[in-house]
């Protein structure tokens, strides 16, 4: 709904749920580009805002974590009960916010992958 959210540049859905992570931007944003908004589409409400120091390049959602990529960092937050920043990873410049996370909670290992410090490499972090 444009009146509620304004224009957005990023959207990530939590699995097959009604929860969306949105990042403002574009021509008429309601939220700045450094804020991730969690929106419940069924209830029609914003239930969480996470403010970062720099613009958000990507957001990934899991049932137990929120991963937010900025130009030079990846921030991992606990979710859904108590939202805490678990840790921050320093990265090389990542203007596209490239990162992925294991989507299945029952997987043997929960991995986060993002571009490594050396060009042409990737970094793997075990989130288990």
Short mmCIF file of C-alpha atoms in Angstrom, two decimals:
data_model
loop_
_atom_site.label_atom_id
_atom_site.label_comp_id
_atom_site.label_asym_id
_atom_site.label_seq_id
_atom_site.Cartn_x
_atom_site.Cartn_y
_atom_site.Cartn_z
CA UNK A 1 0.00 0.00 0.00
CA UNK A 2 1.71 3.17 -1.23
CA UNK A 3 0.10 5.45 1.39
CA UNK A 4 1.44 3.31 4.25
CA UNK A 5 4.91 2.54 2.89
CA UNK A 6 5.79 5.12 0.25
CA UNK A 7 8.20 4.01 -2.46
CA UNK A 8 10.58 1.15 -1.64
CA UNK A 9 13.81 -0.20 -3.10
CA UNK A 10 14.11 -3.59 -1.37
CA UNK A 11 11.59 -6.22 -0.34
CA UNK A 12 12.18 -9.66 1.20
CA UNK A 13 9.47 -12.12 2.24
CA UNK A 14 9.85 -14.42 5.23
CA UNK A 15 9.29 -17.83 3.63
CA UNK A 16 5.62 -18.22 2.77
CA UNK A 17 4.40 -15.94 5.54
CA UNK A 18 2.77 -12.51 5.45
CA UNK A 19 5.91 -10.86 6.92
CA UNK A 20 7.87 -8.54 4.63
CA UNK A 21 11.14 -6.69 5.18
CA UNK A 22 11.07 -3.39 3.29
CA UNK A 23 13.64 -0.66 2.66
CA UNK A 24 12.54 2.80 1.60
CA UNK A 25 13.91 4.62 -1.41
CA UNK A 26 12.89 5.76 -4.86
CA UNK A 27 10.90 8.88 -5.68
CA UNK A 28 8.67 9.21 -2.58
CA UNK A 29 9.94 7.07 0.30
CA UNK A 30 8.25 7.19 3.69
CA UNK A 31 11.26 5.51 5.32
CA UNK A 32 14.93 6.39 4.70
CA UNK A 33 17.30 3.97 2.96
CA UNK A 34 19.08 3.12 6.24
CA UNK A 35 15.94 1.69 7.88
CA UNK A 36 14.58 -1.85 7.53
CA UNK A 37 10.85 -2.03 8.23
CA UNK A 38 9.13 -5.31 9.07
CA UNK A 39 5.56 -5.24 7.83
CA UNK A 40 2.74 -7.70 8.50
CA UNK A 41 0.71 -7.68 5.28
CA UNK A 42 -2.23 -9.57 6.82
CA UNK A 43 -2.61 -7.16 9.74
CA UNK A 44 -1.54 -4.17 7.64
CA UNK A 45 0.93 -2.89 10.26
CA UNK A 46 4.60 -2.08 10.64
CA UNK A 47 5.74 -3.96 13.73
CA UNK A 48 9.49 -3.30 13.73
CA UNK A 49 12.01 -0.75 12.47
CA UNK A 50 15.75 -1.43 12.48
CA UNK A 51 17.89 1.67 11.95
CA UNK A 52 21.45 1.32 10.66
CA UNK A 53 24.23 3.87 10.25
CA UNK A 54 24.40 3.56 6.44
CA UNK A 55 22.06 2.68 3.56
CA UNK A 56 20.81 -0.90 3.37
CA UNK A 57 21.93 -2.86 0.31
CA UNK A 58 20.12 -6.17 1.04
CA UNK A 59 17.94 -7.92 3.61
CA UNK A 60 17.56 -11.67 4.17
CA UNK A 61 14.99 -13.20 6.50
CA UNK A 62 14.95 -16.53 8.29
CA UNK A 63 12.52 -17.65 10.95
CA UNK A 64 15.23 -17.07 13.59
CA UNK A 65 17.44 -14.31 12.12
CA UNK A 66 17.47 -11.09 10.12
CA UNK A 67 20.57 -10.45 7.99
CA UNK A 68 21.13 -6.89 6.75
CA UNK A 69 23.90 -5.97 4.32
CA UNK A 70 25.26 -2.44 3.98
CA UNK A 71 28.14 -1.28 1.79
CA UNK A 72 30.88 -2.59 4.12
CA UNK A 73 29.09 -4.65 6.78
CA UNK A 74 26.72 -7.54 7.34
CA UNK A 75 24.63 -7.28 10.50
CA UNK A 76 22.97 -10.37 11.98
CA UNK A 77 20.00 -9.89 14.32
CA UNK A 78 18.03 -12.36 16.41
CA UNK A 79 14.37 -12.76 15.48
CA UNK A 80 11.40 -12.91 16.27
CA UNK A 81 11.10 -12.77 20.07
CA UNK A 82 13.79 -10.34 21.17
CA UNK A 83 15.48 -8.38 18.40
CA UNK A 84 19.17 -8.07 19.28
CA UNK A 85 22.20 -7.45 17.09
CA UNK A 86 24.08 -10.75 17.44
CA UNK A 87 27.19 -9.64 15.54
CA UNK A 88 28.52 -7.49 12.71
CA UNK A 89 30.88 -8.71 9.99
CA UNK A 90 33.17 -6.27 8.21
CA UNK A 91 33.24 -6.82 4.43
CA UNK A 92 34.95 -5.31 1.46
CA UNK A 93 32.86 -2.89 -0.57
CA UNK A 94 29.66 -4.72 -1.51
CA UNK A 95 27.50 -2.20 -3.43
CA UNK A 96 24.99 -4.85 -4.51
CA UNK A 97 24.62 -6.28 -1.00
CA UNK A 98 25.47 -9.78 -2.19
CA UNK A 99 24.77 -12.34 0.52
CA UNK A 100 22.72 -15.50 1.00
CA UNK A 101 21.71 -17.58 3.97
CA UNK A 102 20.59 -21.20 4.35
CA UNK A 103 16.78 -20.92 4.25
CA UNK A 104 15.85 -24.22 5.92
CA UNK A 105 15.84 -24.30 9.72
CA UNK A 106 16.24 -28.09 9.74
CA UNK A 107 19.48 -27.97 7.72
CA UNK A 108 22.52 -29.53 9.38
CA UNK A 109 24.39 -26.22 9.18
CA UNK A 110 23.06 -22.68 8.81
CA UNK A 111 25.48 -20.85 6.54
CA UNK A 112 25.81 -17.21 5.57
CA UNK A 113 27.84 -16.55 2.42
CA UNK A 114 29.05 -13.19 1.12
CA UNK A 115 31.94 -11.84 -1.02
CA UNK A 116 35.35 -12.40 0.58
CA UNK A 117 37.95 -9.71 1.22
CA UNK A 118 39.99 -10.91 -1.77
CA UNK A 119 38.29 -10.40 -5.13
CA UNK A 120 36.94 -13.68 -6.52
CA UNK A 121 36.51 -15.35 -3.13
CA UNK A 122 33.54 -15.93 -0.84
CA UNK A 123 33.33 -15.97 2.93
CA UNK A 124 31.28 -18.64 4.72
CA UNK A 125 30.04 -18.11 8.28
CA UNK A 126 28.33 -20.86 10.26
CA UNK A 127 25.30 -19.32 12.00
CA UNK A 128 24.40 -22.54 13.85
#
